[in-house]
Amino acid sequence: MSHFGVVAPAFPSHFSAMEALSAALIERGHQVTFFHRAEAAGWLGDARIGFHVLGQSSHPRGTLAAALQRAASPGSPWGLRRVIADMAGTTDMFCRELPAAVKSCGIDVILGDQMEAAAGMVAQALSLPFISVACALPINREAGVPLPVMPFAAGRDERALRMCQGSSDVYDWLMAPHRRSIAANAQALGLPARDGMHDWLSPLLQLSQTVAGFDFPRQQAPAQLHHVGPLRGAPGSGRRIDTSGAPDLATVDPQRPFIFASLGTLQGHRHALLLRIARACRLAGAQLLVAHCGGLDAGQSEKLKQAGATWVCAFADQQAVLARADAVISHAGLNTVMDAVAAGTPILAVPIAFDQPGVAARVEHAGIGLRASARWARPAHMAAQLRRLLDEPAFARRCTELAGAVRTAGGTARAASLIEAALQPSGQGAGAAHA
């Protein structure tokens, strides 16, 4: 049995996916330890998972909340540079402290989120096998496939290739502080000179929470990249959430459309956007459940009800609600979108940050939803889009097809099996059953 060390960015959605995969490995007799700053341990609800604190000097208690706030609302180009500096600081911390911690904990395999290059760097420096997991959209680069943060579709014509390359060049320029951190730490660890996160993906096994029919088509996907679908734990597992205020789904009026709206953990504070969503649902004649993930106070919640929301709560049982909903309005966070795909629920995507523009572009590409501007879309426009999702059968048909793909993708169980196969001495199974 193996002892896995998990390295992931300090975001709740990334920890949630990694925790589900970790639980599947623990069920098979393996041991799992997460590594990060102390405050991130609170996101784990499975007592079987170990946690080793790093960054006590560079990332002490009290710094995580500020970093999350900057990430949620960078506000300006200078704010964005600060977010990138935070990423570089985390990579520095991992590269500085993780090697000794991995040795002291007896880790023999690194399970690394694609968004943290230090996972692959430290694993290679210590000659340990490592697996890359795309908790967000895969960052594997390919000509004609836009980076996850880009809002446009893939293409192979000359114009599309120029757009993809030009946008990648701009992205790399913006990410220069992080790229410099990666390059400097690679040199310090005695590794080859590479400077982008995409340069440090596992040659052994890469796992993605998407299914192939959702992502843009790829012609050069590596054989070790597998689309396993959403990484989710068993019902009732993981960290407990307070769902008080959420409706009994049996009380939802079957004669009126039922819409679920969530902007995720980091964006749930966006009251003005949620007000527009509530007004749109009123115009569309729909019942609306808003889950703000603790981002609003009681007064703001009441204003949402006055604007058109039927129910407002901090948290809801997302998978159960999506199974009942006729449509979901989402910030296009990958976890929410893949849960909607699994439930066969059409999506109105209102992307805000990170890879959400890319997720929204893929929602449209897959034919499972529409996209609206989080900044500019008016209630009447969103109401018209909701009516399209509810009334045009093509969306429901495509959602049903992709939900079937999720059911056959295998999820956490298949991911755990692929990991075990890749770690066999012969490496058999690492590139098999590519999907």
PDB file of C-alpha atoms in Angstrom, residues 60-214:
ATOM      1  CA  PRO A  60       0.851  31.979   9.261  1.00  0.00           C
ATOM      2  CA  ARG A  61      -2.727  31.808  10.499  1.00  0.00           C
ATOM      3  CA  GLY A  62      -4.759  34.783   9.365  1.00  0.00           C
ATOM      4  CA  THR A  63      -3.193  35.055   5.912  1.00  0.00           C
ATOM      5  CA  LEU A  64      -5.438  32.583   4.081  1.00  0.00           C
ATOM      6  CA  ALA A  65      -8.639  34.639   4.362  1.00  0.00           C
ATOM      7  CA  ALA A  66      -6.883  37.685   2.919  1.00  0.00           C
ATOM      8  CA  ALA A  67      -5.475  35.648   0.022  1.00  0.00           C
ATOM      9  CA  LEU A  68      -8.912  34.216  -0.764  1.00  0.00           C
ATOM     10  CA  GLN A  69     -10.446  37.689  -0.690  1.00  0.00           C
ATOM     11  CA  ARG A  70      -7.827  38.957  -3.134  1.00  0.00           C
ATOM     12  CA  ALA A  71      -8.455  35.985  -5.414  1.00  0.00           C
ATOM     13  CA  ALA A  72     -12.230  36.472  -5.329  1.00  0.00           C
ATOM     14  CA  SER A  73     -12.087  40.209  -6.089  1.00  0.00           C
ATOM     15  CA  PRO A  74      -8.754  41.311  -7.561  1.00  0.00           C
ATOM     16  CA  GLY A  75     -10.435  44.558  -8.641  1.00  0.00           C
ATOM     17  CA  SER A  76      -7.675  45.988 -10.854  1.00  0.00           C
ATOM     18  CA  PRO A  77      -4.552  44.975 -12.795  1.00  0.00           C
ATOM     19  CA  TRP A  78      -2.564  45.661  -9.638  1.00  0.00           C
ATOM     20  CA  GLY A  79      -4.911  43.401  -7.693  1.00  0.00           C
ATOM     21  CA  LEU A  80      -4.424  40.663 -10.269  1.00  0.00           C
ATOM     22  CA  ARG A  81      -0.659  40.996  -9.927  1.00  0.00           C
ATOM     23  CA  ARG A  82      -1.068  40.526  -6.181  1.00  0.00           C
ATOM     24  CA  VAL A  83      -3.025  37.312  -6.768  1.00  0.00           C
ATOM     25  CA  ILE A  84      -0.253  36.056  -9.057  1.00  0.00           C
ATOM     26  CA  ALA A  85       2.293  37.020  -6.405  1.00  0.00           C
ATOM     27  CA  ASP A  86       0.306  34.952  -3.896  1.00  0.00           C
ATOM     28  CA  MET A  87       0.542  31.975  -6.261  1.00  0.00           C
ATOM     29  CA  ALA A  88       4.288  32.474  -6.590  1.00  0.00           C
ATOM     30  CA  GLY A  89       4.665  32.706  -2.814  1.00  0.00           C
ATOM     31  CA  THR A  90       2.804  29.430  -2.324  1.00  0.00           C
ATOM     32  CA  THR A  91       4.976  27.671  -4.898  1.00  0.00           C
ATOM     33  CA  ASP A  92       8.064  29.051  -3.147  1.00  0.00           C
ATOM     34  CA  MET A  93       6.786  27.745   0.185  1.00  0.00           C
ATOM     35  CA  PHE A  94       6.125  24.274  -1.204  1.00  0.00           C
ATOM     36  CA  CYS A  95       9.485  24.020  -2.930  1.00  0.00           C
ATOM     37  CA  ARG A  96      11.278  25.242   0.192  1.00  0.00           C
ATOM     38  CA  GLU A  97       9.499  23.083   2.799  1.00  0.00           C
ATOM     39  CA  LEU A  98       7.837  20.153   1.061  1.00  0.00           C
ATOM     40  CA  PRO A  99      10.919  17.992   0.355  1.00  0.00           C
ATOM     41  CA  ALA A 100      11.807  17.621   4.043  1.00  0.00           C
ATOM     42  CA  ALA A 101       8.147  17.176   5.023  1.00  0.00           C
ATOM     43  CA  VAL A 102       7.622  14.450   2.425  1.00  0.00           C
ATOM     44  CA  LYS A 103      10.658  12.579   3.729  1.00  0.00           C
ATOM     45  CA  SER A 104       9.638  12.931   7.373  1.00  0.00           C
ATOM     46  CA  CYS A 105       6.092  11.678   6.677  1.00  0.00           C
ATOM     47  CA  GLY A 106       7.249   8.702   4.632  1.00  0.00           C
ATOM     48  CA  ILE A 107       5.413   9.767   1.468  1.00  0.00           C
ATOM     49  CA  ASP A 108       6.065   7.529  -1.518  1.00  0.00           C
ATOM     50  CA  VAL A 109       3.663   9.027  -4.111  1.00  0.00           C
ATOM     51  CA  ILE A 110       2.736  12.665  -4.789  1.00  0.00           C
ATOM     52  CA  LEU A 111      -0.855  13.405  -5.786  1.00  0.00           C
ATOM     53  CA  GLY A 112      -0.654  16.906  -7.226  1.00  0.00           C
ATOM     54  CA  ASP A 113      -3.212  19.389  -8.487  1.00  0.00           C
ATOM     55  CA  GLN A 114      -2.256  20.621 -11.971  1.00  0.00           C
ATOM     56  CA  MET A 115      -2.484  24.204 -10.687  1.00  0.00           C
ATOM     57  CA  GLU A 116       0.462  23.763  -8.298  1.00  0.00           C
ATOM     58  CA  ALA A 117       3.685  23.152 -10.193  1.00  0.00           C
ATOM     59  CA  ALA A 118       5.567  22.405  -6.967  1.00  0.00           C
ATOM     60  CA  ALA A 119       3.910  18.978  -6.826  1.00  0.00           C
ATOM     61  CA  GLY A 120       5.697  17.774  -9.932  1.00  0.00           C
ATOM     62  CA  MET A 121       8.872  19.680  -9.160  1.00  0.00           C
ATOM     63  CA  VAL A 122       9.343  18.233  -5.689  1.00  0.00           C
ATOM     64  CA  ALA A 123       8.342  14.738  -6.808  1.00  0.00           C
ATOM     65  CA  GLN A 124      10.947  14.806  -9.566  1.00  0.00           C
ATOM     66  CA  ALA A 125      13.576  16.237  -7.242  1.00  0.00           C
ATOM     67  CA  LEU A 126      12.952  13.363  -4.808  1.00  0.00           C
ATOM     68  CA  SER A 127      12.590  10.754  -7.603  1.00  0.00           C
ATOM     69  CA  LEU A 128       9.037   9.951  -6.471  1.00  0.00           C
ATOM     70  CA  PRO A 129       6.188   8.935  -8.764  1.00  0.00           C
ATOM     71  CA  PHE A 130       3.476  11.542  -9.053  1.00  0.00           C
ATOM     72  CA  ILE A 131      -0.013  11.835 -10.474  1.00  0.00           C
ATOM     73  CA  SER A 132      -1.448  15.098 -11.820  1.00  0.00           C
ATOM     74  CA  VAL A 133      -5.117  15.897 -11.176  1.00  0.00           C
ATOM     75  CA  ALA A 134      -7.017  18.616 -13.054  1.00  0.00           C
ATOM     76  CA  CYS A 135      -9.465  19.761 -10.378  1.00  0.00           C
ATOM     77  CA  ALA A 136     -10.107  22.752 -12.653  1.00  0.00           C
ATOM     78  CA  LEU A 137      -9.987  22.553 -16.449  1.00  0.00           C
ATOM     79  CA  PRO A 138      -6.955  20.674 -17.793  1.00  0.00           C
ATOM     80  CA  ILE A 139      -4.040  23.026 -18.481  1.00  0.00           C
ATOM     81  CA  ASN A 140      -2.441  20.746 -21.097  1.00  0.00           C
ATOM     82  CA  ARG A 141      -1.512  23.006 -23.989  1.00  0.00           C
ATOM     83  CA  GLU A 142      -2.365  22.336 -27.608  1.00  0.00           C
ATOM     84  CA  ALA A 143      -2.495  24.589 -30.655  1.00  0.00           C
ATOM     85  CA  GLY A 144      -6.063  25.724 -31.305  1.00  0.00           C
ATOM     86  CA  VAL A 145      -7.302  24.889 -27.801  1.00  0.00           C
ATOM     87  CA  PRO A 146      -7.702  28.077 -25.711  1.00  0.00           C
ATOM     88  CA  LEU A 147      -6.207  28.175 -22.237  1.00  0.00           C
ATOM     89  CA  PRO A 148      -8.771  27.512 -19.480  1.00  0.00           C
ATOM     90  CA  VAL A 149      -8.974  31.208 -18.562  1.00  0.00           C
ATOM     91  CA  MET A 150      -9.948  32.271 -22.096  1.00  0.00           C
ATOM     92  CA  PRO A 151     -13.618  32.873 -23.019  1.00  0.00           C
ATOM     93  CA  PHE A 152     -13.601  31.776 -26.659  1.00  0.00           C
ATOM     94  CA  ALA A 153     -14.028  28.482 -28.488  1.00  0.00           C
ATOM     95  CA  ALA A 154     -11.422  26.162 -29.966  1.00  0.00           C
ATOM     96  CA  GLY A 155     -10.610  26.177 -33.669  1.00  0.00           C
ATOM     97  CA  ARG A 156      -8.087  24.907 -36.201  1.00  0.00           C
ATOM     98  CA  ASP A 157      -8.303  27.659 -38.830  1.00  0.00           C
ATOM     99  CA  GLU A 158      -5.574  30.288 -39.089  1.00  0.00           C
ATOM    100  CA  ARG A 159      -7.548  32.951 -37.205  1.00  0.00           C
ATOM    101  CA  ALA A 160      -8.321  30.621 -34.288  1.00  0.00           C
ATOM    102  CA  LEU A 161      -4.708  29.505 -34.084  1.00  0.00           C
ATOM    103  CA  ARG A 162      -3.551  33.135 -33.948  1.00  0.00           C
ATOM    104  CA  MET A 163      -6.100  33.976 -31.252  1.00  0.00           C
ATOM    105  CA  CYS A 164      -5.024  31.033 -29.123  1.00  0.00           C
ATOM    106  CA  GLN A 165      -1.331  31.790 -29.487  1.00  0.00           C
ATOM    107  CA  GLY A 166      -1.775  35.511 -28.889  1.00  0.00           C
ATOM    108  CA  SER A 167      -3.895  34.982 -25.786  1.00  0.00           C
ATOM    109  CA  SER A 168      -1.379  32.435 -24.484  1.00  0.00           C
ATOM    110  CA  ASP A 169       1.418  34.966 -24.961  1.00  0.00           C
ATOM    111  CA  VAL A 170      -0.529  37.582 -22.977  1.00  0.00           C
ATOM    112  CA  TYR A 171      -1.282  35.048 -20.240  1.00  0.00           C
ATOM    113  CA  ASP A 172       2.365  34.040 -19.970  1.00  0.00           C
ATOM    114  CA  TRP A 173       3.362  37.714 -19.742  1.00  0.00           C
ATOM    115  CA  LEU A 174       0.881  38.330 -16.917  1.00  0.00           C
ATOM    116  CA  MET A 175       2.062  35.186 -15.133  1.00  0.00           C
ATOM    117  CA  ALA A 176       5.734  36.188 -15.338  1.00  0.00           C
ATOM    118  CA  PRO A 177       6.183  36.477 -11.524  1.00  0.00           C
ATOM    119  CA  HIS A 178       4.912  32.932 -11.067  1.00  0.00           C
ATOM    120  CA  ARG A 179       6.939  31.633 -13.993  1.00  0.00           C
ATOM    121  CA  ARG A 180      10.058  33.204 -12.488  1.00  0.00           C
ATOM    122  CA  SER A 181       9.298  31.482  -9.187  1.00  0.00           C
ATOM    123  CA  ILE A 182       8.945  28.128 -10.931  1.00  0.00           C
ATOM    124  CA  ALA A 183      12.185  28.612 -12.875  1.00  0.00           C
ATOM    125  CA  ALA A 184      14.165  29.706  -9.799  1.00  0.00           C
ATOM    126  CA  ASN A 185      12.875  26.841  -7.695  1.00  0.00           C
ATOM    127  CA  ALA A 186      13.553  24.331 -10.455  1.00  0.00           C
ATOM    128  CA  GLN A 187      17.166  25.500 -10.501  1.00  0.00           C
ATOM    129  CA  ALA A 188      17.394  25.328  -6.697  1.00  0.00           C
ATOM    130  CA  LEU A 189      16.051  21.760  -6.777  1.00  0.00           C
ATOM    131  CA  GLY A 190      18.515  20.728  -9.481  1.00  0.00           C
ATOM    132  CA  LEU A 191      15.821  20.268 -12.123  1.00  0.00           C
ATOM    133  CA  PRO A 192      15.727  21.107 -15.848  1.00  0.00           C
ATOM    134  CA  ALA A 193      14.867  24.686 -16.790  1.00  0.00           C
ATOM    135  CA  ARG A 194      11.093  24.835 -17.272  1.00  0.00           C
ATOM    136  CA  ASP A 195       8.931  27.741 -16.222  1.00  0.00           C
ATOM    137  CA  GLY A 196       5.192  27.084 -16.694  1.00  0.00           C
ATOM    138  CA  MET A 197       2.705  25.022 -14.698  1.00  0.00           C
ATOM    139  CA  HIS A 198       1.938  22.998 -17.819  1.00  0.00           C
ATOM    140  CA  ASP A 199       5.617  21.962 -17.986  1.00  0.00           C
ATOM    141  CA  TRP A 200       5.332  19.995 -14.734  1.00  0.00           C
ATOM    142  CA  LEU A 201       2.488  17.550 -15.413  1.00  0.00           C
ATOM    143  CA  SER A 202       2.941  13.871 -14.682  1.00  0.00           C
ATOM    144  CA  PRO A 203       4.401  11.643 -17.398  1.00  0.00           C
ATOM    145  CA  LEU A 204       2.809   8.708 -15.557  1.00  0.00           C
ATOM    146  CA  LEU A 205      -0.883   9.585 -15.120  1.00  0.00           C
ATOM    147  CA  GLN A 206      -3.092  12.672 -15.469  1.00  0.00           C
ATOM    148  CA  LEU A 207      -6.724  12.745 -14.323  1.00  0.00           C
ATOM    149  CA  SER A 208      -9.411  15.256 -15.285  1.00  0.00           C
ATOM    150  CA  GLN A 209     -12.789  15.937 -13.646  1.00  0.00           C
ATOM    151  CA  THR A 210     -14.283  16.572 -17.074  1.00  0.00           C
ATOM    152  CA  VAL A 211     -15.628  14.149 -19.658  1.00  0.00           C
ATOM    153  CA  ALA A 212     -14.314  14.275 -23.221  1.00  0.00           C
ATOM    154  CA  GLY A 213     -17.644  15.442 -24.662  1.00  0.00           C
ATOM    155  CA  PHE A 214     -17.584  18.507 -22.425  1.00  0.00           C
TER     156      PHE A 214
END
